[in-house]
Tab-separated table of C-alpha atoms in Angstrom:
chain	number	residue	atom	x	y	z
A	1	UNK	CA	-3.051	17.211	-9.547
A	2	UNK	CA	0.454	15.653	-10.165
A	3	UNK	CA	2.018	12.884	-11.726
A	4	UNK	CA	5.392	11.791	-10.039
A	5	UNK	CA	5.680	8.786	-10.329
A	6	UNK	CA	3.350	6.985	-7.459
A	7	UNK	CA	4.885	5.525	-4.116
A	8	UNK	CA	3.760	1.733	-5.439
A	9	UNK	CA	4.124	0.496	-8.544
A	10	UNK	CA	1.564	-2.057	-10.126
A	11	UNK	CA	2.205	-5.447	-7.946
A	12	UNK	CA	4.712	-3.800	-5.860
A	13	UNK	CA	5.133	-6.913	-2.401
A	14	UNK	CA	7.820	-5.404	-0.120
A	15	UNK	CA	6.430	-7.504	2.969
A	16	UNK	CA	8.676	-10.728	2.259
A	17	UNK	CA	12.265	-8.585	3.096
A	18	UNK	CA	11.176	-5.225	4.930
A	19	UNK	CA	11.649	-7.310	8.684
A	20	UNK	CA	15.230	-7.211	7.847
A	21	UNK	CA	15.346	-4.949	5.365
A	22	UNK	CA	18.029	-1.536	6.642
A	23	UNK	CA	16.154	0.660	8.582
A	24	UNK	CA	18.007	3.570	7.054
A	25	UNK	CA	17.801	6.939	9.066
A	26	UNK	CA	19.484	9.964	7.050
A	27	UNK	CA	22.603	11.653	9.696
A	28	UNK	CA	20.187	14.512	10.524
A	29	UNK	CA	17.962	11.526	11.660
A	30	UNK	CA	14.478	13.694	10.183
A	31	UNK	CA	14.244	11.178	6.869
A	32	UNK	CA	13.103	7.206	7.570
A	33	UNK	CA	13.322	5.352	4.477
A	34	UNK	CA	12.685	1.145	3.882
A	35	UNK	CA	13.646	0.062	1.195
A	36	UNK	CA	13.836	3.250	-0.799
A	37	UNK	CA	10.459	3.976	0.751
A	38	UNK	CA	10.090	6.897	2.305
A	39	UNK	CA	8.758	5.833	5.809
A	40	UNK	CA	8.384	9.282	7.646
A	41	UNK	CA	9.804	12.754	8.276
A	42	UNK	CA	10.276	14.928	10.912
A	43	UNK	CA	8.263	17.178	9.656
A	44	UNK	CA	5.421	15.458	10.260
A	45	UNK	CA	5.938	15.818	14.266
A	46	UNK	CA	2.560	18.467	15.189
A	47	UNK	CA	0.465	15.371	13.796
A	48	UNK	CA	1.885	12.510	15.273
A	49	UNK	CA	1.750	14.770	18.233
A	50	UNK	CA	-2.282	14.963	17.049
A	51	UNK	CA	-2.912	11.573	17.441
A	52	UNK	CA	-1.246	11.105	20.346
A	53	UNK	CA	-2.576	12.704	22.082
A	54	UNK	CA	-6.106	10.725	21.365
A	55	UNK	CA	-4.515	7.618	21.872
A	56	UNK	CA	-3.803	8.577	25.411
A	57	UNK	CA	-6.514	10.324	26.326
A	58	UNK	CA	-8.132	7.859	28.258
A	59	UNK	CA	-4.522	6.875	30.329
A	60	UNK	CA	-4.257	3.370	31.027
A	61	UNK	CA	-2.994	0.967	28.267
A	62	UNK	CA	-1.792	2.211	25.264
A	63	UNK	CA	-0.647	-0.801	21.973
A	64	UNK	CA	0.823	1.553	19.093
A	65	UNK	CA	1.418	-0.156	16.062
A	66	UNK	CA	4.173	1.451	14.494
A	67	UNK	CA	7.680	2.418	16.236
A	68	UNK	CA	9.237	4.507	12.943
A	69	UNK	CA	10.697	7.904	14.152
A	70	UNK	CA	9.298	7.682	18.600
A	71	UNK	CA	8.131	10.293	17.551
A	72	UNK	CA	4.634	9.345	18.666
A	73	UNK	CA	5.852	7.524	20.684
A	74	UNK	CA	7.653	9.816	22.362
A	75	UNK	CA	4.809	12.004	23.120
A	76	UNK	CA	2.326	9.162	24.446
A	77	UNK	CA	5.223	8.280	27.203
A	78	UNK	CA	4.601	12.651	27.941
A	79	UNK	CA	1.095	11.370	29.021
A	80	UNK	CA	-0.333	9.916	33.214
A	81	UNK	CA	-0.356	6.390	30.558
A	82	UNK	CA	0.293	3.124	32.889
A	83	UNK	CA	1.515	0.823	30.251
A	84	UNK	CA	2.612	1.276	26.274
A	85	UNK	CA	3.352	-1.263	24.364
A	86	UNK	CA	4.475	-0.871	20.696
A	87	UNK	CA	4.649	-3.265	17.957
A	88	UNK	CA	7.860	-2.963	15.225
A	89	UNK	CA	8.411	-6.008	13.134
A	90	UNK	CA	11.621	-3.882	10.933
A	91	UNK	CA	14.499	-5.219	12.450
A	92	UNK	CA	16.557	-2.011	13.174
A	93	UNK	CA	13.405	-0.071	13.858
A	94	UNK	CA	13.124	-1.909	16.574
A	95	UNK	CA	16.360	-2.123	18.233
A	96	UNK	CA	16.188	1.628	18.303
A	97	UNK	CA	12.594	1.256	20.090
A	98	UNK	CA	14.271	-0.759	22.850
A	99	UNK	CA	17.446	1.353	22.852
A	100	UNK	CA	14.345	4.354	23.972
A	101	UNK	CA	12.412	2.025	25.571
A	102	UNK	CA	14.809	2.297	28.345
A	103	UNK	CA	14.742	5.557	29.381
A	104	UNK	CA	10.698	6.207	29.161
A	105	UNK	CA	8.502	6.950	32.221
A	106	UNK	CA	6.009	4.404	31.938
A	107	UNK	CA	6.748	0.343	31.028
A	108	UNK	CA	7.033	-0.218	27.146
A	109	UNK	CA	5.725	-3.611	26.476
A	110	UNK	CA	7.742	-3.692	22.271
A	111	UNK	CA	6.486	-6.820	20.553
A	112	UNK	CA	8.697	-8.051	16.884
A	113	UNK	CA	6.529	-8.989	14.497
A	114	UNK	CA	4.533	-7.640	11.521
A	115	UNK	CA	1.054	-7.026	13.053
A	116	UNK	CA	-0.572	-9.993	11.590
A	117	UNK	CA	0.747	-12.131	13.223
A	118	UNK	CA	1.252	-10.194	17.044
A	119	UNK	CA	-1.762	-8.853	16.763
A	120	UNK	CA	-4.650	-11.664	17.184
A	121	UNK	CA	-1.966	-13.372	20.447
A	122	UNK	CA	-3.013	-10.064	22.213
A	123	UNK	CA	-6.482	-9.850	24.745
A	124	UNK	CA	-9.371	-8.179	24.005
A	125	UNK	CA	-10.796	-5.479	26.171
A	126	UNK	CA	-7.640	-4.840	26.765
A	127	UNK	CA	-5.868	-1.119	25.790
A	128	UNK	CA	-7.958	2.077	26.313
A	129	UNK	CA	-6.183	3.455	23.839
A	130	UNK	CA	-4.817	2.348	19.889
A	131	UNK	CA	-3.127	4.095	17.700
A	132	UNK	CA	-2.443	2.290	14.365
A	133	UNK	CA	-0.236	3.822	12.014
A	134	UNK	CA	2.451	1.423	9.856
A	135	UNK	CA	3.375	1.593	6.121
A	136	UNK	CA	1.969	0.112	3.351
A	137	UNK	CA	4.164	-3.106	2.662
A	138	UNK	CA	2.744	-3.852	-1.205
A	139	UNK	CA	0.252	-2.065	-3.861
A	140	UNK	CA	-2.523	-4.415	-3.227
A	141	UNK	CA	-3.155	-3.022	0.671
A	142	UNK	CA	-1.501	0.542	-0.210
A	143	UNK	CA	-5.084	2.062	0.835
A	144	UNK	CA	-6.486	-1.077	2.987
A	145	UNK	CA	-4.518	-2.212	5.548
A	146	UNK	CA	-5.950	-0.113	8.004
A	147	UNK	CA	-9.480	-1.495	7.383
A	148	UNK	CA	-7.513	-4.953	7.554
A	149	UNK	CA	-6.652	-3.883	11.135
A	150	UNK	CA	-9.223	-2.022	12.235
A	151	UNK	CA	-12.265	-4.463	11.818
A	152	UNK	CA	-10.159	-7.526	11.668
A	153	UNK	CA	-9.358	-6.268	15.727
A	154	UNK	CA	-9.010	-2.589	16.969
A	155	UNK	CA	-13.114	-3.385	18.734
A	156	UNK	CA	-12.136	-6.595	19.870
A	157	UNK	CA	-9.114	-5.015	22.312
A	158	UNK	CA	-10.251	-1.824	23.410
A	159	UNK	CA	-12.617	-0.968	26.744
A	160	UNK	CA	-15.573	0.364	26.253
A	161	UNK	CA	-14.601	3.271	26.188
A	162	UNK	CA	-11.401	2.625	24.827
A	163	UNK	CA	-10.749	4.831	22.181
A	164	UNK	CA	-8.745	4.015	18.079
A	165	UNK	CA	-7.009	6.534	16.554
A	166	UNK	CA	-5.174	6.421	12.806
A	167	UNK	CA	-4.025	7.446	9.446
A	168	UNK	CA	-2.330	6.434	6.224
A	169	UNK	CA	-1.034	9.167	5.471
A	170	UNK	CA	0.756	6.926	1.757
A	171	UNK	CA	-2.444	6.565	0.908
A	172	UNK	CA	-5.047	9.766	2.209
A	173	UNK	CA	-1.335	11.635	0.922
A	174	UNK	CA	-2.228	9.861	-2.528
A	175	UNK	CA	-6.053	10.487	-2.707
A	176	UNK	CA	-4.990	13.853	-2.461
A	177	UNK	CA	-3.367	14.633	-4.972
A	178	UNK	CA	-5.301	12.161	-7.639
A	179	UNK	CA	-9.129	12.173	-6.527
A	180	UNK	CA	-9.603	15.013	-3.512
A	181	UNK	CA	-9.128	18.311	-2.710
A	182	UNK	CA	-11.309	18.208	0.688
A	183	UNK	CA	-9.248	15.879	3.243
A	184	UNK	CA	-12.938	16.291	5.026
A	185	UNK	CA	-14.884	14.637	2.022
A	186	UNK	CA	-11.338	12.066	1.432
A	187	UNK	CA	-12.719	10.726	4.907
A	188	UNK	CA	-16.430	10.801	5.502
A	189	UNK	CA	-16.705	9.115	1.811
A	190	UNK	CA	-13.077	6.689	1.427
A	191	UNK	CA	-12.700	5.957	5.287
A	192	UNK	CA	-15.689	6.126	7.224
A	193	UNK	CA	-17.970	3.675	6.227
A	194	UNK	CA	-15.302	1.051	6.476
A	195	UNK	CA	-14.923	1.852	9.931
A	196	UNK	CA	-18.737	2.135	10.338
A	197	UNK	CA	-18.035	-1.630	8.476
A	198	UNK	CA	-16.157	-2.664	11.837
A	199	UNK	CA	-18.446	-1.848	13.566
A	200	UNK	CA	-18.230	1.598	15.512
A	201	UNK	CA	-21.576	3.570	15.362
A	202	UNK	CA	-20.915	6.770	13.717
A	203	UNK	CA	-21.881	8.845	16.395
A	204	UNK	CA	-18.693	7.682	18.225
A	205	UNK	CA	-16.714	8.662	15.118
A	206	UNK	CA	-14.758	11.957	15.019
A	207	UNK	CA	-12.541	14.268	13.419
A	208	UNK	CA	-9.470	17.089	13.706
A	209	UNK	CA	-7.834	19.036	11.169
A	210	UNK	CA	-4.613	20.879	11.104
A	211	UNK	CA	-3.092	22.612	8.613
A	212	UNK	CA	0.228	21.403	8.398
A	213	UNK	CA	3.422	22.129	5.516
A	214	UNK	CA	4.941	19.556	3.922
A	215	UNK	CA	8.351	19.661	2.287
A	216	UNK	CA	8.103	19.936	-0.991
A	217	UNK	CA	10.220	16.955	-1.476
A	218	UNK	CA	7.906	15.066	0.933
A	219	UNK	CA	7.164	12.123	-1.918
A	220	UNK	CA	4.613	10.765	-0.186
A	221	UNK	CA	1.866	13.988	1.403
A	222	UNK	CA	1.741	17.364	-0.711
A	223	UNK	CA	-1.895	18.184	0.905
A	224	UNK	CA	-1.612	21.744	3.487
A	225	UNK	CA	-3.963	20.015	5.719
A	226	UNK	CA	-3.896	16.812	7.392
A	227	UNK	CA	-7.082	14.605	10.394
A	228	UNK	CA	-6.875	12.878	12.798
A	229	UNK	CA	-9.627	10.232	13.451
A	230	UNK	CA	-11.217	10.344	16.930
A	231	UNK	CA	-13.142	7.333	17.198
A	232	UNK	CA	-14.639	5.211	20.624
A	233	UNK	CA	-15.889	2.662	21.663
A	234	UNK	CA	-18.795	2.247	23.107
Protein backbone atom coordinates (compact mmCIF):
# COMPACT_ATOMS: atom_id res chain seq x y z
CA UNK A 1 0.00 0.00 0.00
CA UNK A 2 1.39 3.38 -0.95
CA UNK A 3 1.13 7.09 -0.21
CA UNK A 4 2.17 8.21 -3.72
CA UNK A 5 0.25 11.06 -5.34
CA UNK A 6 -2.96 9.69 -6.93
CA UNK A 7 -3.26 9.89 -10.73
CA UNK A 8 -6.34 12.14 -10.45
CA UNK A 9 -6.98 14.88 -7.93
CA UNK A 10 -10.48 15.44 -6.51
CA UNK A 11 -12.85 16.70 -9.17
CA UNK A 12 -10.21 16.75 -11.94
CA UNK A 13 -11.58 16.74 -15.51
CA UNK A 14 -9.35 16.45 -18.61
CA UNK A 15 -12.11 15.76 -21.11
CA UNK A 16 -12.48 19.18 -22.73
CA UNK A 17 -8.80 19.52 -23.64
CA UNK A 18 -7.99 15.89 -24.39
CA UNK A 19 -8.70 15.72 -28.13
CA UNK A 20 -6.28 18.48 -29.13
CA UNK A 21 -3.73 18.07 -26.33
CA UNK A 22 -0.25 17.07 -27.47
CA UNK A 23 0.39 13.30 -27.63
CA UNK A 24 3.81 13.14 -26.01
CA UNK A 25 5.59 9.99 -27.16
CA UNK A 26 9.12 9.92 -25.74
CA UNK A 27 12.16 9.60 -28.02
CA UNK A 28 12.52 5.85 -27.60
CA UNK A 29 8.74 5.34 -28.03
CA UNK A 30 8.40 3.58 -24.68
CA UNK A 31 6.05 6.08 -22.99
CA UNK A 32 2.98 8.07 -24.01
CA UNK A 33 1.78 11.01 -21.93
CA UNK A 34 -1.16 13.35 -22.63
CA UNK A 35 -1.76 16.41 -20.43
CA UNK A 36 0.92 15.02 -18.11
CA UNK A 37 -1.02 11.79 -17.55
CA UNK A 38 0.82 8.46 -17.98
CA UNK A 39 -1.41 6.99 -20.70
CA UNK A 40 0.66 4.00 -21.79
CA UNK A 41 4.09 2.41 -21.39
CA UNK A 42 5.75 -0.26 -23.46
CA UNK A 43 6.35 -2.64 -20.53
CA UNK A 44 2.61 -3.40 -20.82
CA UNK A 45 3.25 -5.24 -24.12
CA UNK A 46 2.71 -8.86 -22.91
CA UNK A 47 -0.56 -7.83 -21.31
CA UNK A 48 -1.74 -5.83 -24.33
CA UNK A 49 -0.98 -8.87 -26.48
CA UNK A 50 -3.11 -11.00 -24.14
CA UNK A 51 -6.08 -8.63 -24.54
CA UNK A 52 -5.58 -8.52 -28.33
CA UNK A 53 -5.48 -12.31 -28.53
CA UNK A 54 -8.89 -12.52 -26.83
CA UNK A 55 -10.40 -9.75 -28.96
CA UNK A 56 -9.24 -11.41 -32.21
CA UNK A 57 -10.08 -14.96 -31.12
CA UNK A 58 -13.32 -15.12 -33.13
CA UNK A 59 -11.78 -13.61 -36.27
CA UNK A 60 -14.14 -11.48 -38.34
CA UNK A 61 -14.61 -7.82 -37.41
CA UNK A 62 -12.82 -6.45 -34.35
CA UNK A 63 -13.55 -3.13 -32.63
CA UNK A 64 -10.74 -1.55 -30.60
CA UNK A 65 -11.44 1.49 -28.44
CA UNK A 66 -8.27 3.45 -27.69
CA UNK A 67 -5.19 3.17 -29.94
CA UNK A 68 -2.40 4.46 -27.68
CA UNK A 69 0.95 3.06 -28.82
CA UNK A 70 -0.49 0.49 -31.28
CA UNK A 71 0.70 -2.39 -29.08
CA UNK A 72 -2.63 -4.24 -28.94
CA UNK A 73 -3.61 -3.07 -32.43
CA UNK A 74 -0.48 -4.53 -34.03
CA UNK A 75 -1.10 -7.84 -32.29
CA UNK A 76 -4.74 -7.89 -33.45
CA UNK A 77 -3.48 -7.44 -37.02
CA UNK A 78 -1.32 -10.57 -36.68
CA UNK A 79 -4.45 -12.75 -36.49
CA UNK A 80 -6.70 -13.86 -39.40
CA UNK A 81 -9.35 -11.19 -38.92
CA UNK A 82 -11.30 -9.44 -41.69
CA UNK A 83 -11.74 -5.86 -40.44
CA UNK A 84 -10.27 -3.80 -37.59
CA UNK A 85 -12.27 -0.75 -36.48
CA UNK A 86 -10.40 1.59 -34.12
CA UNK A 87 -11.79 4.58 -32.18
CA UNK A 88 -9.32 7.25 -31.03
CA UNK A 89 -10.10 10.78 -29.82
CA UNK A 90 -6.70 12.45 -29.41
CA UNK A 91 -5.53 14.27 -32.56
CA UNK A 92 -1.85 13.27 -32.32
CA UNK A 93 -2.60 9.64 -31.54
CA UNK A 94 -5.15 9.56 -34.38
CA UNK A 95 -2.53 10.81 -36.85
CA UNK A 96 -0.32 7.92 -35.75
CA UNK A 97 -3.23 5.55 -36.28
CA UNK A 98 -3.73 6.81 -39.86
CA UNK A 99 -0.05 6.26 -40.68
CA UNK A 100 0.01 2.86 -38.98
CA UNK A 101 -3.15 1.74 -40.82
CA UNK A 102 -1.47 2.10 -44.23
CA UNK A 103 0.94 -0.74 -43.45
CA UNK A 104 -1.52 -3.27 -41.99
CA UNK A 105 -2.51 -6.58 -43.62
CA UNK A 106 -6.25 -6.26 -42.86
CA UNK A 107 -8.80 -3.55 -43.54
CA UNK A 108 -8.55 -0.82 -40.87
CA UNK A 109 -11.47 1.54 -40.23
CA UNK A 110 -10.20 4.53 -38.18
CA UNK A 111 -12.93 6.41 -36.29
CA UNK A 112 -12.15 9.83 -34.78
CA UNK A 113 -13.76 11.05 -31.56
CA UNK A 114 -14.59 10.18 -27.99
CA UNK A 115 -16.15 6.74 -27.76
CA UNK A 116 -19.23 8.39 -26.25
CA UNK A 117 -19.70 10.21 -29.56
CA UNK A 118 -18.70 7.43 -31.99
CA UNK A 119 -20.09 4.26 -30.44
CA UNK A 120 -23.81 5.22 -30.59
CA UNK A 121 -23.43 5.55 -34.39
CA UNK A 122 -22.16 1.96 -34.77
CA UNK A 123 -24.55 -0.85 -35.76
CA UNK A 124 -25.96 -3.66 -33.62
CA UNK A 125 -24.58 -7.22 -33.84
CA UNK A 126 -21.66 -5.97 -35.94
CA UNK A 127 -18.49 -7.13 -34.16
CA UNK A 128 -16.99 -10.54 -33.42
CA UNK A 129 -14.62 -9.07 -30.83
CA UNK A 130 -14.31 -5.85 -28.82
CA UNK A 131 -11.26 -4.56 -26.94
CA UNK A 132 -11.95 -1.56 -24.69
CA UNK A 133 -8.86 0.16 -23.30
CA UNK A 134 -9.27 3.91 -23.01
CA UNK A 135 -7.80 6.32 -20.51
CA UNK A 136 -10.08 7.78 -17.81
CA UNK A 137 -10.63 11.47 -18.50
CA UNK A 138 -12.19 12.55 -15.20
CA UNK A 139 -11.66 11.75 -11.54
CA UNK A 140 -15.36 11.03 -11.37
CA UNK A 141 -15.15 8.18 -13.95
CA UNK A 142 -11.62 6.97 -13.03
CA UNK A 143 -12.89 3.60 -11.80
CA UNK A 144 -16.15 3.34 -13.75
CA UNK A 145 -15.78 4.60 -17.35
CA UNK A 146 -15.47 1.06 -18.71
CA UNK A 147 -18.86 0.15 -17.24
CA UNK A 148 -20.53 3.11 -18.96
CA UNK A 149 -19.41 1.59 -22.27
CA UNK A 150 -20.01 -2.05 -21.34
CA UNK A 151 -23.53 -1.52 -20.00
CA UNK A 152 -24.77 0.81 -22.73
CA UNK A 153 -23.17 -0.68 -25.83
CA UNK A 154 -20.95 -3.76 -25.70
CA UNK A 155 -23.65 -6.42 -25.76
CA UNK A 156 -25.63 -4.53 -28.39
CA UNK A 157 -22.67 -4.31 -30.79
CA UNK A 158 -21.41 -7.88 -30.40
CA UNK A 159 -22.65 -10.64 -32.64
CA UNK A 160 -24.03 -13.71 -30.84
CA UNK A 161 -20.98 -15.72 -29.79
CA UNK A 162 -18.84 -12.57 -29.88
CA UNK A 163 -16.24 -11.73 -27.24
CA UNK A 164 -15.51 -8.65 -25.13
CA UNK A 165 -12.26 -7.96 -23.31
CA UNK A 166 -11.20 -4.79 -21.56
CA UNK A 167 -8.99 -3.22 -18.93
CA UNK A 168 -8.77 -0.11 -16.79
CA UNK A 169 -5.19 -0.33 -15.54
CA UNK A 170 -5.30 3.18 -14.10
CA UNK A 171 -8.17 2.06 -11.87
CA UNK A 172 -6.99 -1.48 -11.16
CA UNK A 173 -3.48 -0.30 -10.34
CA UNK A 174 -4.91 2.09 -7.76
CA UNK A 175 -7.27 -0.54 -6.27
CA UNK A 176 -4.33 -2.95 -5.96
CA UNK A 177 -2.27 -0.26 -4.19
CA UNK A 178 -4.95 0.87 -1.78
CA UNK A 179 -7.69 -1.76 -1.28
CA UNK A 180 -6.69 -5.21 -2.55
CA UNK A 181 -3.68 -7.49 -2.52
CA UNK A 182 -5.48 -10.26 -4.48
CA UNK A 183 -6.15 -9.42 -8.14
CA UNK A 184 -8.78 -12.16 -8.54
CA UNK A 185 -10.70 -10.83 -5.55
CA UNK A 186 -10.43 -7.28 -6.91
CA UNK A 187 -11.93 -8.39 -10.23
CA UNK A 188 -14.66 -10.53 -8.67
CA UNK A 189 -15.77 -7.77 -6.30
CA UNK A 190 -15.37 -4.61 -8.41
CA UNK A 191 -15.90 -5.83 -12.00
CA UNK A 192 -18.06 -8.96 -12.16
CA UNK A 193 -21.20 -7.44 -10.54
CA UNK A 194 -21.13 -4.68 -13.18
CA UNK A 195 -20.70 -7.22 -15.99
CA UNK A 196 -23.70 -9.15 -14.70
CA UNK A 197 -25.67 -5.90 -14.58
CA UNK A 198 -24.74 -5.35 -18.24
CA UNK A 199 -26.53 -8.61 -19.06
CA UNK A 200 -23.62 -11.03 -19.39
CA UNK A 201 -23.96 -14.41 -17.69
CA UNK A 202 -21.59 -15.46 -14.92
CA UNK A 203 -20.72 -18.70 -16.74
CA UNK A 204 -19.64 -16.64 -19.76
CA UNK A 205 -17.14 -14.53 -17.78
CA UNK A 206 -13.65 -15.96 -17.32
CA UNK A 207 -10.21 -14.53 -16.57
CA UNK A 208 -6.58 -15.47 -16.96
CA UNK A 209 -3.66 -14.14 -14.91
CA UNK A 210 -0.15 -13.31 -16.03
CA UNK A 211 2.96 -12.38 -14.08
CA UNK A 212 4.32 -8.95 -14.95
CA UNK A 213 7.13 -6.71 -13.68
CA UNK A 214 6.15 -3.03 -13.94
CA UNK A 215 9.16 -0.69 -13.68
CA UNK A 216 9.46 0.87 -10.22
CA UNK A 217 8.94 4.37 -11.67
CA UNK A 218 5.54 3.48 -13.21
CA UNK A 219 2.97 5.83 -11.66
CA UNK A 220 -0.19 3.86 -12.34
CA UNK A 221 0.59 0.16 -11.82
CA UNK A 222 2.91 -1.62 -9.41
CA UNK A 223 1.21 -5.00 -8.87
CA UNK A 224 3.06 -8.13 -10.04
CA UNK A 225 0.13 -9.68 -11.89
CA UNK A 226 -2.37 -8.62 -14.55
CA UNK A 227 -5.79 -10.03 -15.35
CA UNK A 228 -7.32 -10.60 -18.80
CA UNK A 229 -11.12 -10.93 -18.95
CA UNK A 230 -12.96 -12.96 -21.57
CA UNK A 231 -16.68 -12.15 -21.70
CA UNK A 232 -18.86 -13.97 -24.21
CA UNK A 233 -22.23 -12.95 -25.60
CA UNK A 234 -24.61 -15.87 -26.06
